mmCIF file of C-alpha atoms and ligand atoms in Angstrom:
data_model
loop_
_atom_site.group_PDB
_atom_site.id
_atom_site.type_symbol
_atom_site.label_atom_id
_atom_site.label_comp_id
_atom_site.label_asym_id
_atom_site.label_seq_id
_atom_site.Cartn_x
_atom_site.Cartn_y
_atom_site.Cartn_z
ATOM 1 C CA MET A 151 81.600 122.849 96.324
ATOM 2 C CA THR A 152 79.861 120.960 99.295
ATOM 3 C CA VAL A 153 76.469 120.924 97.465
ATOM 4 C CA ILE A 154 78.897 118.708 94.949
ATOM 5 C CA ILE A 155 80.073 116.625 97.639
ATOM 6 C CA LEU A 156 76.432 116.418 99.929
ATOM 7 C CA PHE A 157 75.000 115.279 96.164
ATOM 8 C CA ILE A 158 77.605 112.338 96.013
ATOM 9 C CA LEU A 159 77.275 111.066 99.166
ATOM 10 C CA LEU A 160 73.457 111.199 99.230
ATOM 11 C CA TYR A 161 72.759 109.681 95.270
ATOM 12 C CA MET A 162 74.128 106.056 94.369
ATOM 13 C CA ASP A 163 73.220 105.333 90.406
ATOM 14 C CA VAL A 164 72.378 101.298 91.428
ATOM 15 C CA LYS A 165 72.495 100.436 87.528
ATOM 16 C CA LYS A 166 76.244 100.965 88.109
ATOM 17 C CA THR A 167 76.984 99.640 91.261
ATOM 18 C CA LEU A 168 77.552 95.778 92.115
ATOM 19 C CA LEU A 169 76.592 94.634 95.531
ATOM 20 C CA LEU A 170 79.283 92.046 96.159
ATOM 21 C CA ILE A 171 78.344 89.240 99.069
ATOM 22 C CA ILE A 172 81.092 87.029 100.170
ATOM 23 C CA ASP A 173 81.015 83.748 101.561
ATOM 24 C CA VAL A 174 77.564 83.706 103.784
ATOM 25 C CA GLN A 175 78.085 80.694 104.219
ATOM 26 C CA ASN A 176 77.199 78.429 106.935
ATOM 27 C CA ASP A 177 81.185 77.151 108.027
ATOM 28 C CA PHE A 178 81.814 80.720 108.621
ATOM 29 C CA CYS A 179 78.715 80.968 110.732
ATOM 30 C CA THR A 180 78.031 79.560 114.108
ATOM 31 C CA GLY A 181 78.369 75.461 114.503
ATOM 32 C CA GLY A 182 80.326 75.783 111.203
ATOM 33 C CA ALA A 183 84.046 74.592 110.789
ATOM 34 C CA LEU A 184 85.397 77.533 110.486
ATOM 35 C CA ALA A 185 82.824 79.706 112.184
ATOM 36 C CA VAL A 186 83.864 83.033 112.287
ATOM 37 C CA SER A 187 82.181 84.885 115.563
ATOM 38 C CA ASP A 188 78.332 86.267 115.385
ATOM 39 C CA GLY A 189 79.170 85.914 111.467
ATOM 40 C CA GLU A 190 75.591 85.493 110.735
ATOM 41 C CA THR A 191 74.617 88.787 112.222
ATOM 42 C CA VAL A 192 75.832 89.767 109.101
ATOM 43 C CA VAL A 193 72.602 88.276 106.875
ATOM 44 C CA SER A 194 69.944 90.727 108.248
ATOM 45 C CA PRO A 195 72.078 94.090 107.231
ATOM 46 C CA LEU A 196 72.953 92.517 103.784
ATOM 47 C CA ASN A 197 68.975 91.106 103.130
ATOM 48 C CA ALA A 198 68.220 94.627 103.899
ATOM 49 C CA LEU A 199 70.958 96.002 100.989
ATOM 50 C CA SER A 200 70.131 93.163 98.474
ATOM 51 C CA GLY A 201 66.284 93.753 98.535
ATOM 52 C CA ALA A 202 66.846 97.827 98.062
ATOM 53 C CA PHE A 203 69.378 96.856 95.633
ATOM 54 C CA SER A 204 67.039 94.620 93.277
ATOM 55 C CA GLN A 205 64.222 96.700 93.758
ATOM 56 C CA LYS A 206 65.908 98.978 91.434
ATOM 57 C CA GLY A 207 66.951 96.690 89.310
ATOM 58 C CA GLY A 208 70.797 96.726 90.638
ATOM 59 C CA MET A 209 73.192 93.308 90.426
ATOM 60 C CA VAL A 210 73.741 91.832 92.981
ATOM 61 C CA ALA A 211 76.785 88.819 93.035
ATOM 62 C CA VAL A 212 77.780 85.850 96.462
ATOM 63 C CA THR A 213 80.813 84.095 96.554
ATOM 64 C CA GLN A 214 80.849 80.908 97.762
ATOM 65 C CA ASP A 215 84.147 79.288 99.172
ATOM 66 C CA TRP A 216 84.001 75.391 97.241
ATOM 67 C CA HIS A 217 86.360 73.229 98.175
ATOM 68 C CA GLY A 218 87.116 69.623 96.370
ATOM 69 C CA ASP A 219 87.916 66.954 99.548
ATOM 70 C CA ASP A 220 91.268 67.497 99.779
ATOM 71 C CA HIS A 221 91.555 71.134 98.908
ATOM 72 C CA VAL A 222 95.141 72.617 99.732
ATOM 73 C CA SER A 223 94.112 74.879 102.211
ATOM 74 C CA PHE A 224 93.153 72.432 104.242
ATOM 75 C CA GLY A 225 97.230 72.194 105.056
ATOM 76 C CA ILE A 226 96.298 75.609 106.864
ATOM 77 C CA TRP A 227 92.585 75.934 107.638
ATOM 78 C CA PRO A 228 90.362 73.540 109.283
ATOM 79 C CA LYS A 229 88.342 71.573 106.462
ATOM 80 C CA HIS A 230 85.623 73.834 105.255
ATOM 81 C CA CYS A 231 83.179 74.687 102.359
ATOM 82 C CA VAL A 232 83.542 71.527 100.711
ATOM 83 C CA LYS A 233 81.674 71.782 97.631
ATOM 84 C CA GLY A 234 78.246 69.714 97.946
ATOM 85 C CA THR A 235 78.310 69.397 101.675
ATOM 86 C CA LYS A 236 75.888 71.808 104.251
ATOM 87 C CA GLY A 237 78.936 73.779 105.559
ATOM 88 C CA ALA A 238 79.283 75.220 101.720
ATOM 89 C CA ASP A 239 75.473 75.808 101.175
ATOM 90 C CA PHE A 240 74.965 79.440 102.117
ATOM 91 C CA HIS A 241 73.399 80.593 105.332
ATOM 92 C CA PRO A 242 69.270 79.956 105.205
ATOM 93 C CA GLY A 243 68.582 83.481 106.176
ATOM 94 C CA LEU A 244 69.897 84.622 103.175
ATOM 95 C CA ASP A 245 67.916 86.330 100.845
ATOM 96 C CA LEU A 246 69.243 84.293 97.556
ATOM 97 C CA ASN A 247 65.872 86.025 95.671
ATOM 98 C CA PRO A 248 67.836 89.193 94.437
ATOM 99 C CA VAL A 249 70.731 87.792 93.018
ATOM 100 C CA THR A 250 72.396 88.397 89.859
ATOM 101 C CA PHE A 251 74.972 85.774 89.957
ATOM 102 C CA ILE A 252 77.268 83.410 92.252
ATOM 103 C CA ILE A 253 80.553 83.340 91.929
ATOM 104 C CA ARG A 254 82.582 80.022 93.393
ATOM 105 C CA LYS A 255 85.780 80.351 94.061
ATOM 106 C CA GLY A 256 88.485 78.199 95.519
ATOM 107 C CA PHE A 257 87.835 75.122 93.385
ATOM 108 C CA ARG A 258 91.294 74.331 92.045
ATOM 109 C CA GLN A 259 92.793 71.524 94.348
ATOM 110 C CA GLU A 260 96.591 73.136 94.245
ATOM 111 C CA LEU A 261 95.312 76.695 94.509
ATOM 112 C CA ASP A 262 93.086 78.303 96.599
ATOM 113 C CA SER A 263 91.498 81.401 96.495
ATOM 114 C CA TYR A 264 90.442 84.392 99.112
ATOM 115 C CA SER A 265 88.832 87.505 96.784
ATOM 116 C CA ALA A 266 86.139 87.211 94.564
ATOM 117 C CA PHE A 267 88.152 88.409 91.941
ATOM 118 C CA PHE A 268 91.710 86.221 91.520
ATOM 119 C CA GLU A 269 92.751 82.935 93.022
ATOM 120 C CA ASN A 270 95.736 83.604 95.514
ATOM 121 C CA ASP A 271 97.968 83.667 92.878
ATOM 122 C CA SER A 272 96.938 86.934 92.088
ATOM 123 C CA SER A 273 96.505 86.157 88.210
ATOM 124 C CA THR A 274 94.225 83.730 87.746
ATOM 125 C CA ALA A 275 90.500 85.462 87.563
ATOM 126 C CA THR A 276 86.902 84.240 88.272
ATOM 127 C CA GLY A 277 85.844 85.728 85.986
ATOM 128 C CA LEU A 278 83.943 88.985 88.149
ATOM 129 C CA GLU A 279 86.410 91.247 87.239
ATOM 130 C CA GLY A 280 85.045 90.433 82.825
ATOM 131 C CA CYS A 281 81.515 90.308 84.020
ATOM 132 C CA ILE A 282 80.896 93.852 85.695
ATOM 133 C CA LYS A 283 83.209 95.540 83.033
ATOM 134 C CA GLN A 284 81.459 94.570 80.280
ATOM 135 C CA THR A 285 78.141 95.796 82.233
ATOM 136 C CA ASN A 286 79.011 99.538 83.451
ATOM 137 C CA ILE A 287 80.042 98.652 86.730
ATOM 138 C CA GLN A 288 81.357 101.554 88.720
ATOM 139 C CA THR A 289 81.035 101.005 92.155
ATOM 140 C CA VAL A 290 81.565 98.126 94.670
ATOM 141 C CA ILE A 291 79.618 97.913 98.008
ATOM 142 C CA ILE A 292 81.219 94.817 99.412
ATOM 143 C CA GLY A 293 79.537 92.732 103.061
ATOM 144 C CA GLY A 294 79.873 89.159 104.011
ATOM 145 C CA LEU A 295 83.102 86.806 105.877
ATOM 146 C CA ALA A 296 85.406 87.123 106.917
ATOM 147 C CA THR A 297 86.747 90.770 107.286
ATOM 148 C CA ASP A 298 90.345 89.950 107.474
ATOM 149 C CA TYR A 299 90.482 87.181 104.154
ATOM 150 C CA CYS A 300 88.197 87.264 102.055
ATOM 151 C CA VAL A 301 86.588 90.154 102.262
ATOM 152 C CA LEU A 302 89.974 92.400 102.396
ATOM 153 C CA TYR A 303 91.533 90.707 99.475
ATOM 154 C CA SER A 304 88.135 91.183 97.130
ATOM 155 C CA ALA A 305 87.770 94.807 98.117
ATOM 156 C CA MET A 306 91.928 95.581 97.872
ATOM 157 C CA ASP A 307 91.650 93.772 94.564
ATOM 158 C CA SER A 308 88.227 95.881 93.719
ATOM 159 C CA ARG A 309 90.156 98.686 94.766
ATOM 160 C CA ARG A 310 93.168 97.603 92.341
ATOM 161 C CA LEU A 311 90.739 97.257 89.805
ATOM 162 C CA GLY A 312 89.627 101.117 89.719
ATOM 163 C CA PHE A 313 86.318 100.329 91.433
ATOM 164 C CA HIS A 314 85.317 102.660 93.683
ATOM 165 C CA THR A 315 84.904 100.634 97.061
ATOM 166 C CA ILE A 316 83.034 100.465 99.492
ATOM 167 C CA VAL A 317 82.596 98.146 102.834
ATOM 168 C CA VAL A 318 79.385 97.799 104.598
ATOM 169 C CA SER A 319 80.784 98.457 108.538
ATOM 170 C CA ASP A 320 77.781 96.707 109.889
ATOM 171 C CA ALA A 321 77.808 93.947 107.610
ATOM 172 C CA VAL A 322 80.878 92.052 107.959
ATOM 173 C CA ARG A 323 82.897 89.733 110.884
ATOM 174 C CA GLY A 324 86.462 89.004 111.047
ATOM 175 C CA VAL A 325 88.442 85.628 111.980
ATOM 176 C CA ASN A 326 90.644 87.595 114.038
ATOM 177 C CA ASN A 327 93.360 85.182 113.964
ATOM 178 C CA PRO A 328 96.042 86.414 114.290
ATOM 179 C CA GLU A 329 95.003 88.444 117.038
ATOM 180 C CA GLY A 330 94.316 92.245 115.508
ATOM 181 C CA SER A 331 93.834 91.295 112.225
ATOM 182 C CA VAL A 332 90.672 92.572 111.403
ATOM 183 C CA GLU A 333 91.944 95.951 112.898
ATOM 184 C CA LYS A 334 94.888 95.323 110.444
ATOM 185 C CA ALA A 335 92.262 94.608 107.664
ATOM 186 C CA ILE A 336 90.161 97.385 108.381
ATOM 187 C CA GLU A 337 93.868 100.143 108.568
ATOM 188 C CA THR A 338 94.884 98.376 105.227
ATOM 189 C CA MET A 339 91.645 98.671 103.464
ATOM 190 C CA LYS A 340 91.038 102.496 104.536
ATOM 191 C CA ASN A 341 94.320 103.138 103.307
ATOM 192 C CA ALA A 342 94.192 101.917 99.949
ATOM 193 C CA GLY A 343 91.240 104.972 99.768
ATOM 194 C CA ILE A 344 87.854 102.193 100.370
ATOM 195 C CA GLU A 345 85.345 104.042 102.244
ATOM 196 C CA PHE A 346 83.629 102.395 104.999
ATOM 197 C CA ARG A 347 79.742 103.630 105.296
ATOM 198 C CA THR A 348 76.868 101.735 107.440
ATOM 199 C CA SER A 349 74.088 99.408 105.836
ATOM 200 C CA GLN A 350 71.878 102.665 106.834
ATOM 201 C CA GLU A 351 73.530 105.103 105.211
ATOM 202 C CA ILE A 352 74.084 102.560 101.687
ATOM 203 C CA LEU A 353 70.182 102.259 101.928
ATOM 204 C CA SER A 354 69.459 106.045 101.910
ATOM 205 C CA MET A 355 71.878 106.483 99.168
ATOM 206 C CA VAL A 356 70.146 104.132 97.385
ATOM 207 C CA ASN A 357 66.863 104.960 98.283
ATOM 208 C CA GLY A 358 67.760 108.645 98.113
HETATM 209 C C1 VGL B 449 88.261 82.506 103.609
HETATM 210 C C2 VGL B 449 89.598 81.143 105.088
HETATM 211 C C3 VGL B 449 89.375 79.842 104.184
HETATM 212 C C4 VGL B 449 87.226 83.905 104.491
HETATM 213 C C5 VGL B 449 87.839 81.273 102.946
HETATM 214 O O1 VGL B 449 85.402 83.551 103.874
HETATM 215 O O2 VGL B 449 87.383 84.822 104.532
HETATM 216 N N1 VGL B 449 88.965 82.367 104.919
HETATM 217 N N2 VGL B 449 88.406 80.242 103.178
HETATM 218 ZN ZN1 ZN B 450 88.380 78.333 102.112
#
């Protein structure tokens, strides 16, 4: 039994694993329109992970919040990630070479999309599920911004769709609005069976 558990902990089949990087865009980093405190600190662990993934032939997806100029979410949030603007660009430090697909979300004027899988009506698909089911993905590893919104919704959908789901604990940062929402989000994810691992732990599993 111990041997089996140890094996699962130490080994990860990268070909069956997706690294999913959520919304590492200028507007969610320091100086951005909807800045998450220390948002840019996720860049370095994510680059390390995506580099290791690409070396092993793994798939890396990034999402990009991509709103029209008068998007419905601007009633709730400050105007952010307007398509084609610098705020919507990926953080300049994020290594895009390992990225194998980009999912843009929130581009329908009347509908917001926190999750990388479904828009906020819970039924309009982004296409990511189809894409990764066709490529035999079983595990989804998630990092990025923000812990209490887009990471939370993406991880919960991933788990609900039946993927083994792991959040990279040192590669997520939250808005924490309302106060306590990051803690609540982490508890919600853990209760749903989503695992938390450090980027170091995942790197050693990938390089196993
Ligand atoms: C996000 C609020 C609005 C996020 C995106 O990436 O978590 N939050 N749009
Ligand atoms: Zn948004």
